[in-house]
């Protein structure tokens, strides 16, 4: 894929740009209900082109400032099938960032998340200078837990915290992985 930073036979990953706003909007709209099963709902304004363009502009600026790195995951047909991000970047002590991702519903269970995490780990270390990644997932989301385990993340049981999700009690599990 043209302008892809990292490419495998199945997926391409590159940083978010302002030119991606239409594609991101379609991806988010198409998968809105699916995502809202696992993460808090986005504000209604997020789904308006002008609002998303502003948000994307802010995200691109964060990447330039080194405080967060947003990426898109594409399939071999150049369709956005996911997002994978490094946020809450800390440069003191052990340089680290928080890993987050979302995969299109029709691509779930096909190894996309695991493959994308492997790519972003390499980017985090070689491109962004990070030495550790943090991640979290709800206990009620066993698929995300399995992806993190397969990717070599280690759970920190002391960091578990009670969490209310969609009106039900849940537990937020915390993980780390040292790089490379």
Coordinates of C-alpha atoms in Angstrom, one line a residue:
X1 CA 0.0 0.0 0.0
X2 CA 1.3 3.4 -0.9
X3 CA 2.5 5.5 2.1
X4 CA 2.1 2.5 4.5
X5 CA 4.7 2.7 7.2
X6 CA 4.5 -1.0 8.0
X7 CA 3.2 -3.7 5.7
X8 CA 2.5 -7.5 6.0
X9 CA 0.8 -9.7 3.5
X10 CA -2.5 -9.2 5.2
X11 CA -2.5 -5.7 6.7
X12 CA -0.9 -2.2 6.4
X13 CA -0.5 0.3 9.2
X14 CA 0.3 3.9 9.0
X15 CA -0.2 7.1 11.0
X16 CA -3.5 8.9 10.8
X17 CA -3.6 11.9 8.6
X18 CA -6.3 14.6 8.0
X19 CA -6.9 13.1 4.6
X20 CA -8.2 10.0 6.3
X21 CA -11.3 11.7 7.8
X22 CA -13.8 10.3 5.4
X23 CA -12.4 6.7 5.7
X24 CA -12.3 7.0 9.5
X25 CA -15.9 8.3 9.6
X26 CA -17.1 5.4 7.5
X27 CA -15.2 2.9 9.7
X28 CA -16.6 4.4 12.9
X29 CA -20.2 4.6 11.6
X30 CA -20.2 1.1 10.2
X31 CA -18.9 -0.4 13.5
X32 CA -20.5 2.0 16.0
X33 CA -22.8 -0.5 17.7
X34 CA -20.1 -3.2 17.8
X35 CA -17.6 -0.8 19.4
X36 CA -20.2 0.4 22.0
X37 CA -20.4 -3.1 23.4
X38 CA -16.8 -2.8 24.6
X39 CA -15.9 0.9 24.9
X40 CA -17.8 4.0 25.9
X41 CA -19.9 5.5 23.2
X42 CA -18.5 8.4 21.3
X43 CA -20.4 11.7 21.4
X44 CA -22.9 12.3 18.7
X45 CA -20.9 15.2 17.4
X46 CA -18.0 12.8 16.7
X47 CA -19.9 11.4 13.7
X48 CA -20.1 14.7 11.9
X49 CA -17.4 15.3 9.3
X50 CA -16.4 18.7 10.5
X51 CA -16.1 17.6 14.1
X52 CA -14.1 14.5 13.2
X53 CA -11.8 16.6 11.0
X54 CA -11.1 18.8 14.0
X55 CA -10.5 15.8 16.2
X56 CA -8.2 14.3 13.6
X57 CA -6.3 17.5 13.3
X58 CA -5.7 17.5 17.1
X59 CA -4.6 13.9 17.0
X60 CA -2.1 14.6 14.2
X61 CA -0.8 17.5 16.3
X62 CA -0.4 15.2 19.3
X63 CA 1.7 12.9 17.1
X64 CA 3.9 15.8 16.1
X65 CA 4.3 16.7 19.7
X66 CA 5.2 13.1 20.7
X67 CA 2.3 12.8 23.2
X68 CA 0.2 10.2 21.3
X69 CA 0.4 8.2 18.0
X70 CA -2.7 7.2 16.2
X71 CA -2.6 4.7 13.4
X72 CA -5.0 3.1 10.9
X73 CA -5.0 -0.5 9.9
X74 CA -5.9 -1.3 6.3
X75 CA -6.6 -4.6 4.6
X76 CA -5.1 -5.5 1.2
X77 CA -7.9 -3.5 -0.6
X78 CA -7.0 -0.3 1.3
X79 CA -10.1 -0.5 3.4
X80 CA -9.8 0.8 7.0
X81 CA -10.3 -2.3 9.2
X82 CA -9.0 -1.0 12.5
X83 CA -7.3 1.6 14.5
X84 CA -4.3 1.1 16.8
X85 CA -3.0 3.8 19.0
X86 CA -0.3 4.7 21.6
X87 CA -1.6 7.3 24.0
X88 CA -0.6 8.7 27.4
X89 CA 3.1 8.7 26.4
X90 CA 5.5 9.0 29.3
X91 CA 9.1 9.9 28.7
X92 CA 10.4 9.9 32.2
X93 CA 12.0 6.8 33.9
X94 CA 10.9 4.0 31.5
X95 CA 9.5 5.5 28.3
X96 CA 6.0 4.0 27.9
X97 CA 2.6 4.4 26.3
X98 CA -0.9 3.0 26.6
X99 CA -1.9 0.7 23.8
X100 CA -5.5 0.8 22.4
X101 CA -7.1 -0.7 19.4
X102 CA -10.4 -1.4 17.7
X103 CA -11.0 -3.8 14.9
X104 CA -14.0 -3.9 12.5
X105 CA -16.7 -6.4 13.5
X106 CA -16.3 -8.3 10.2
X107 CA -12.6 -8.7 10.9
X108 CA -12.8 -9.8 14.5
X109 CA -11.4 -13.2 15.3
X110 CA -9.1 -13.3 12.3
X111 CA -5.9 -12.4 14.0
X112 CA -5.8 -8.8 12.8
X113 CA -5.5 -7.4 16.4
X114 CA -2.6 -9.7 17.3
X115 CA -0.8 -9.0 14.0
X116 CA -1.3 -5.2 14.4
X117 CA -0.1 -5.3 18.0
X118 CA 3.1 -7.0 16.8
X119 CA 3.6 -4.2 14.3
X120 CA 2.9 -1.4 16.7
X121 CA 5.2 -2.9 19.3
X122 CA 8.1 -2.7 16.7
X123 CA 7.1 0.9 15.8
X124 CA 6.8 1.9 19.5
X125 CA 10.3 0.7 20.1
X126 CA 12.2 1.6 16.9
X127 CA 10.3 4.8 15.8
X128 CA 8.9 6.3 19.0
X129 CA 11.5 5.3 21.5
X130 CA 9.2 3.5 23.9
X131 CA 10.4 0.7 26.2
X132 CA 7.2 -0.5 27.7
X133 CA 3.5 -0.7 26.7
X134 CA 0.5 -0.6 29.0
X135 CA -2.9 -2.0 28.1
X136 CA -6.2 -2.6 29.8
X137 CA -9.4 -4.5 29.1
X138 CA -12.6 -5.4 30.8
X139 CA -12.9 -8.8 32.4
X140 CA -16.1 -9.2 30.4
X141 CA -14.1 -8.9 27.2
X142 CA -12.3 -12.3 27.0
X143 CA -11.4 -11.8 23.3
X144 CA -9.3 -8.7 24.2
X145 CA -7.8 -10.5 27.1
X146 CA -6.8 -13.4 24.8
X147 CA -5.2 -11.0 22.3
X148 CA -3.1 -9.3 25.0
X149 CA -2.0 -12.7 26.4
X150 CA -1.1 -14.0 22.9
X151 CA 0.9 -10.8 22.4
X152 CA 3.0 -11.4 25.5
X153 CA 1.4 -8.8 27.8
X154 CA 1.6 -9.7 31.5
X155 CA -1.3 -8.9 33.8
X156 CA -0.7 -6.9 36.9
X157 CA -3.2 -8.4 39.3
X158 CA -2.7 -5.7 41.9
X159 CA -3.8 -3.1 39.4
X160 CA -7.2 -4.6 38.8
X161 CA -10.0 -2.2 39.7
X162 CA -13.7 -2.5 40.0
X163 CA -15.5 -0.8 37.2
X164 CA -19.1 -0.3 36.2
X165 CA -19.8 -1.0 32.6
X166 CA -23.2 -0.5 31.0
X167 CA -24.9 -0.6 34.4
X168 CA -23.2 -3.8 35.5
X169 CA -20.2 -4.4 37.8
X170 CA -17.1 -5.4 36.0
X171 CA -13.3 -5.4 36.5
X172 CA -10.8 -3.5 34.5
X173 CA -7.6 -5.6 34.1
X174 CA -4.3 -3.9 33.6
X175 CA -1.3 -5.3 31.6
X176 CA 2.2 -4.3 30.6
X177 CA 4.8 -5.5 28.1
X178 CA 8.5 -4.6 28.0
X179 CA 9.9 -3.9 24.6
X180 CA 11.6 -5.1 22.4

